[in-house]
Amino acid sequence: MLRKLFFICLLLVISSLFSLNIEFLTQSTVTTNVVTVFDLTATFNGIEEDTLKNINLVFLPDNKAFDLDIRYVLFELSKIATDITATPTTGTIWISNVKSQNPSTLTEELAKEIALKSVLSKLPTQSEATITSLNGTITKHDNFSIDIISNETGTFIVKFNLFENDTLVGLYSINIFAKHLKKVYIATRDIYFGELVTPESVMETYINDLNMFGTNIKLTELPLVAKKNFKAGEPIFKEYLQKIPYTVENQIIEGYVIVNGVLVKAKFKLLEDGDVGEAVKAINIETGKIVVGIIEEGPKLFILK
């Protein structure tokens, strides 16, 4: 009995190490521009405070308010927690940013800080961002807003709209290049459409996944058939591969049909690839007649009447 109780307690302890219990505020007031998960939390356990402080959610300009969807917060948390118990799980959290000293005046250094933090808050953890250029002049203003433009290749434009008495008086923008390295497999040689991609024809490397899009393959999934031509050094993603068909074009297999209870067999040459259960065209080797049949295990071809 004591041993059973010990194991139950041990399981509870282990499960708590990988779970997160969190209760969100209904509204939150912050004094910084970058809002983190910690800013929105009433109570929590199963995770360190610093971890919540390092999960950036949104950029909130000085003296502005925003309704943040709780589902987005939970999505960001799911990247670092395997099991989340949250209260609530839907709805929004009202966030306001209150500054006491000249909160709406932008300087070049502040603009750089805001731009980098804003971009990084939208990217996976361990991403890097670098300012590549500054454009425009910071004119006299009493408030500002920002827009973040991404061209989906790892480059961002953070545009600052400068206002004086609620009138737009200037624009200032910062160009940023971002990267997040992801392990992928690339072709070690030219691979052509219809050719087998094998473990020997790929090698492991790292690329910036902010300007490359696709689903990684695993070596255990190979061999697969290329659905396009790959150049040597080109990343190989699942979207451009397909599994090896059960039967292939020009393969000779036995076909059969049942006529009045009599089983009739013949040899057929397949005119197209096919998997079990698929209908394919084939030609009777003896008569030259083209038929349609269903691929069966064996392989065999059940001729449709």
PDB file of N, CA and C in Angstrom, residues 60-109:
ATOM      1  N   LEU A  60       2.784  47.830 -27.293  1.00  0.00           N
ATOM      2  CA  LEU A  60       1.690  48.742 -26.981  1.00  0.00           C
ATOM      3  C   LEU A  60       2.262  50.147 -26.817  1.00  0.00           C
ATOM      4  N   PRO A  61       1.938  51.072 -27.726  1.00  0.00           N
ATOM      5  CA  PRO A  61       2.469  52.440 -27.633  1.00  0.00           C
ATOM      6  C   PRO A  61       2.063  53.123 -26.323  1.00  0.00           C
ATOM      7  N   ASP A  62       2.768  54.161 -25.984  1.00  0.00           N
ATOM      8  CA  ASP A  62       2.491  54.897 -24.757  1.00  0.00           C
ATOM      9  C   ASP A  62       1.046  55.391 -24.730  1.00  0.00           C
ATOM     10  N   ASN A  63       0.429  55.257 -23.543  1.00  0.00           N
ATOM     11  CA  ASN A  63      -0.923  55.766 -23.304  1.00  0.00           C
ATOM     12  C   ASN A  63      -1.965  55.198 -24.276  1.00  0.00           C
ATOM     13  N   LYS A  64      -1.759  53.963 -24.687  1.00  0.00           N
ATOM     14  CA  LYS A  64      -2.724  53.298 -25.555  1.00  0.00           C
ATOM     15  C   LYS A  64      -3.292  52.071 -24.846  1.00  0.00           C
ATOM     16  N   ALA A  65      -4.439  51.574 -25.344  1.00  0.00           N
ATOM     17  CA  ALA A  65      -5.079  50.390 -24.776  1.00  0.00           C
ATOM     18  C   ALA A  65      -5.384  49.398 -25.885  1.00  0.00           C
ATOM     19  N   PHE A  66      -5.537  48.119 -25.493  1.00  0.00           N
ATOM     20  CA  PHE A  66      -5.679  47.069 -26.496  1.00  0.00           C
ATOM     21  C   PHE A  66      -6.366  45.861 -25.875  1.00  0.00           C
ATOM     22  N   ASP A  67      -7.266  45.209 -26.628  1.00  0.00           N
ATOM     23  CA  ASP A  67      -7.887  43.952 -26.200  1.00  0.00           C
ATOM     24  C   ASP A  67      -7.111  42.793 -26.827  1.00  0.00           C
ATOM     25  N   LEU A  68      -6.478  41.971 -25.998  1.00  0.00           N
ATOM     26  CA  LEU A  68      -5.652  40.871 -26.483  1.00  0.00           C
ATOM     27  C   LEU A  68      -6.402  39.549 -26.334  1.00  0.00           C
ATOM     28  N   ASP A  69      -6.467  38.778 -27.413  1.00  0.00           N
ATOM     29  CA  ASP A  69      -7.170  37.499 -27.418  1.00  0.00           C
ATOM     30  C   ASP A  69      -6.394  36.472 -26.579  1.00  0.00           C
ATOM     31  N   ILE A  70      -7.074  35.852 -25.622  1.00  0.00           N
ATOM     32  CA  ILE A  70      -6.428  34.871 -24.738  1.00  0.00           C
ATOM     33  C   ILE A  70      -5.919  33.667 -25.524  1.00  0.00           C
ATOM     34  N   ARG A  71      -6.590  33.325 -26.617  1.00  0.00           N
ATOM     35  CA  ARG A  71      -6.143  32.187 -27.411  1.00  0.00           C
ATOM     36  C   ARG A  71      -4.743  32.410 -27.970  1.00  0.00           C
ATOM     37  N   TYR A  72      -4.421  33.664 -28.312  1.00  0.00           N
ATOM     38  CA  TYR A  72      -3.073  33.979 -28.792  1.00  0.00           C
ATOM     39  C   TYR A  72      -2.052  33.795 -27.679  1.00  0.00           C
ATOM     40  N   VAL A  73      -2.401  34.199 -26.455  1.00  0.00           N
ATOM     41  CA  VAL A  73      -1.501  34.024 -25.313  1.00  0.00           C
ATOM     42  C   VAL A  73      -1.238  32.537 -25.080  1.00  0.00           C
ATOM     43  N   LEU A  74      -2.285  31.725 -25.144  1.00  0.00           N
ATOM     44  CA  LEU A  74      -2.128  30.281 -24.933  1.00  0.00           C
ATOM     45  C   LEU A  74      -1.285  29.651 -26.039  1.00  0.00           C
ATOM     46  N   PHE A  75      -1.428  30.162 -27.263  1.00  0.00           N
ATOM     47  CA  PHE A  75      -0.602  29.647 -28.357  1.00  0.00           C
ATOM     48  C   PHE A  75       0.877  29.903 -28.093  1.00  0.00           C
ATOM     49  N   GLU A  76       1.214  31.101 -27.623  1.00  0.00           N
ATOM     50  CA  GLU A  76       2.605  31.410 -27.314  1.00  0.00           C
ATOM     51  C   GLU A  76       3.110  30.562 -26.149  1.00  0.00           C
ATOM     52  N   LEU A  77       2.251  30.322 -25.162  1.00  0.00           N
ATOM     53  CA  LEU A  77       2.645  29.494 -24.022  1.00  0.00           C
ATOM     54  C   LEU A  77       2.869  28.039 -24.442  1.00  0.00           C
ATOM     55  N   SER A  78       2.113  27.571 -25.427  1.00  0.00           N
ATOM     56  CA  SER A  78       2.231  26.175 -25.848  1.00  0.00           C
ATOM     57  C   SER A  78       3.597  25.855 -26.429  1.00  0.00           C
ATOM     58  N   LYS A  79       4.366  26.889 -26.779  1.00  0.00           N
ATOM     59  CA  LYS A  79       5.697  26.667 -27.331  1.00  0.00           C
ATOM     60  C   LYS A  79       6.696  26.233 -26.264  1.00  0.00           C
ATOM     61  N   ILE A  80       6.354  26.503 -24.979  1.00  0.00           N
ATOM     62  CA  ILE A  80       7.295  26.151 -23.911  1.00  0.00           C
ATOM     63  C   ILE A  80       6.672  25.270 -22.829  1.00  0.00           C
ATOM     64  N   ALA A  81       5.368  25.016 -22.895  1.00  0.00           N
ATOM     65  CA  ALA A  81       4.698  24.184 -21.889  1.00  0.00           C
ATOM     66  C   ALA A  81       3.927  23.079 -22.590  1.00  0.00           C
ATOM     67  N   THR A  82       4.077  21.832 -22.100  1.00  0.00           N
ATOM     68  CA  THR A  82       3.420  20.698 -22.751  1.00  0.00           C
ATOM     69  C   THR A  82       1.974  20.517 -22.316  1.00  0.00           C
ATOM     70  N   ASP A  83       1.650  20.988 -21.132  1.00  0.00           N
ATOM     71  CA  ASP A  83       0.292  20.791 -20.601  1.00  0.00           C
ATOM     72  C   ASP A  83      -0.116  22.062 -19.876  1.00  0.00           C
ATOM     73  N   ILE A  84      -1.143  22.741 -20.376  1.00  0.00           N
ATOM     74  CA  ILE A  84      -1.543  24.033 -19.823  1.00  0.00           C
ATOM     75  C   ILE A  84      -2.968  23.957 -19.300  1.00  0.00           C
ATOM     76  N   THR A  85      -3.150  24.334 -18.037  1.00  0.00           N
ATOM     77  CA  THR A  85      -4.482  24.504 -17.466  1.00  0.00           C
ATOM     78  C   THR A  85      -4.666  25.995 -17.214  1.00  0.00           C
ATOM     79  N   ALA A  86      -5.549  26.619 -17.983  1.00  0.00           N
ATOM     80  CA  ALA A  86      -5.683  28.074 -17.923  1.00  0.00           C
ATOM     81  C   ALA A  86      -7.096  28.477 -17.545  1.00  0.00           C
ATOM     82  N   THR A  87      -7.190  29.623 -16.870  1.00  0.00           N
ATOM     83  CA  THR A  87      -8.471  30.228 -16.521  1.00  0.00           C
ATOM     84  C   THR A  87      -8.398  31.727 -16.818  1.00  0.00           C
ATOM     85  N   PRO A  88      -9.239  32.213 -17.741  1.00  0.00           N
ATOM     86  CA  PRO A  88     -10.088  31.461 -18.671  1.00  0.00           C
ATOM     87  C   PRO A  88      -9.285  31.029 -19.890  1.00  0.00           C
ATOM     88  N   THR A  89      -9.942  30.349 -20.846  1.00  0.00           N
ATOM     89  CA  THR A  89      -9.270  29.915 -22.069  1.00  0.00           C
ATOM     90  C   THR A  89      -9.758  30.671 -23.302  1.00  0.00           C
ATOM     91  N   THR A  90     -10.808  31.475 -23.135  1.00  0.00           N
ATOM     92  CA  THR A  90     -11.325  32.273 -24.248  1.00  0.00           C
ATOM     93  C   THR A  90     -11.566  33.692 -23.764  1.00  0.00           C
ATOM     94  N   GLY A  91     -11.901  34.559 -24.707  1.00  0.00           N
ATOM     95  CA  GLY A  91     -12.152  35.950 -24.355  1.00  0.00           C
ATOM     96  C   GLY A  91     -10.927  36.815 -24.595  1.00  0.00           C
ATOM     97  N   THR A  92     -10.946  38.011 -24.043  1.00  0.00           N
ATOM     98  CA  THR A  92      -9.849  38.955 -24.232  1.00  0.00           C
ATOM     99  C   THR A  92      -9.410  39.552 -22.897  1.00  0.00           C
ATOM    100  N   ILE A  93      -8.201  40.086 -22.899  1.00  0.00           N
ATOM    101  CA  ILE A  93      -7.674  40.813 -21.737  1.00  0.00           C
ATOM    102  C   ILE A  93      -7.442  42.254 -22.168  1.00  0.00           C
ATOM    103  N   TRP A  94      -8.024  43.171 -21.427  1.00  0.00           N
ATOM    104  CA  TRP A  94      -7.853  44.594 -21.747  1.00  0.00           C
ATOM    105  C   TRP A  94      -6.542  45.079 -21.151  1.00  0.00           C
ATOM    106  N   ILE A  95      -5.667  45.620 -21.996  1.00  0.00           N
ATOM    107  CA  ILE A  95      -4.352  46.088 -21.564  1.00  0.00           C
ATOM    108  C   ILE A  95      -4.245  47.580 -21.842  1.00  0.00           C
ATOM    109  N   SER A  96      -3.757  48.320 -20.872  1.00  0.00           N
ATOM    110  CA  SER A  96      -3.501  49.747 -21.077  1.00  0.00           C
ATOM    111  C   SER A  96      -2.061  50.053 -20.697  1.00  0.00           C
ATOM    112  N   ASN A  97      -1.457  50.966 -21.452  1.00  0.00           N
ATOM    113  CA  ASN A  97      -0.080  51.385 -21.203  1.00  0.00           C
ATOM    114  C   ASN A  97      -0.104  52.825 -20.687  1.00  0.00           C
ATOM    115  N   VAL A  98       0.388  53.012 -19.478  1.00  0.00           N
ATOM    116  CA  VAL A  98       0.363  54.339 -18.853  1.00  0.00           C
ATOM    117  C   VAL A  98       1.797  54.771 -18.549  1.00  0.00           C
ATOM    118  N   LYS A  99       2.201  55.895 -19.084  1.00  0.00           N
ATOM    119  CA  LYS A  99       3.515  56.472 -18.800  1.00  0.00           C
ATOM    120  C   LYS A  99       3.324  57.830 -18.127  1.00  0.00           C
ATOM    121  N   SER A 100       4.228  58.177 -17.229  1.00  0.00           N
ATOM    122  CA  SER A 100       4.057  59.411 -16.468  1.00  0.00           C
ATOM    123  C   SER A 100       4.911  60.560 -16.977  1.00  0.00           C
ATOM    124  N   GLN A 101       6.065  60.269 -17.618  1.00  0.00           N
ATOM    125  CA  GLN A 101       6.956  61.334 -18.038  1.00  0.00           C
ATOM    126  C   GLN A 101       7.128  61.329 -19.554  1.00  0.00           C
ATOM    127  N   ASN A 102       6.625  62.378 -20.194  1.00  0.00           N
ATOM    128  CA  ASN A 102       6.814  62.579 -21.625  1.00  0.00           C
ATOM    129  C   ASN A 102       6.796  61.250 -22.383  1.00  0.00           C
ATOM    130  N   PRO A 103       5.730  60.490 -22.276  1.00  0.00           N
ATOM    131  CA  PRO A 103       5.740  59.110 -22.751  1.00  0.00           C
ATOM    132  C   PRO A 103       5.666  58.965 -24.263  1.00  0.00           C
ATOM    133  N   SER A 104       5.303  59.994 -24.964  1.00  0.00           N
ATOM    134  CA  SER A 104       4.994  59.838 -26.380  1.00  0.00           C
ATOM    135  C   SER A 104       6.024  60.462 -27.301  1.00  0.00           C
ATOM    136  N   THR A 105       7.176  60.825 -26.773  1.00  0.00           N
ATOM    137  CA  THR A 105       8.222  61.425 -27.596  1.00  0.00           C
ATOM    138  C   THR A 105       9.222  60.368 -28.036  1.00  0.00           C
ATOM    139  N   LEU A 106       9.460  60.306 -29.326  1.00  0.00           N
ATOM    140  CA  LEU A 106      10.331  59.302 -29.904  1.00  0.00           C
ATOM    141  C   LEU A 106      11.720  59.867 -30.164  1.00  0.00           C
ATOM    142  N   THR A 107      12.745  59.107 -29.812  1.00  0.00           N
ATOM    143  CA  THR A 107      14.127  59.426 -30.181  1.00  0.00           C
ATOM    144  C   THR A 107      14.652  58.302 -31.063  1.00  0.00           C
ATOM    145  N   GLU A 108      15.802  58.524 -31.682  1.00  0.00           N
ATOM    146  CA  GLU A 108      16.359  57.490 -32.554  1.00  0.00           C
ATOM    147  C   GLU A 108      16.674  56.213 -31.777  1.00  0.00           C
ATOM    148  N   GLU A 109      17.246  56.363 -30.584  1.00  0.00           N
ATOM    149  CA  GLU A 109      17.590  55.184 -29.788  1.00  0.00           C
ATOM    150  C   GLU A 109      16.344  54.438 -29.332  1.00  0.00           C
TER     151      GLU A 109
END
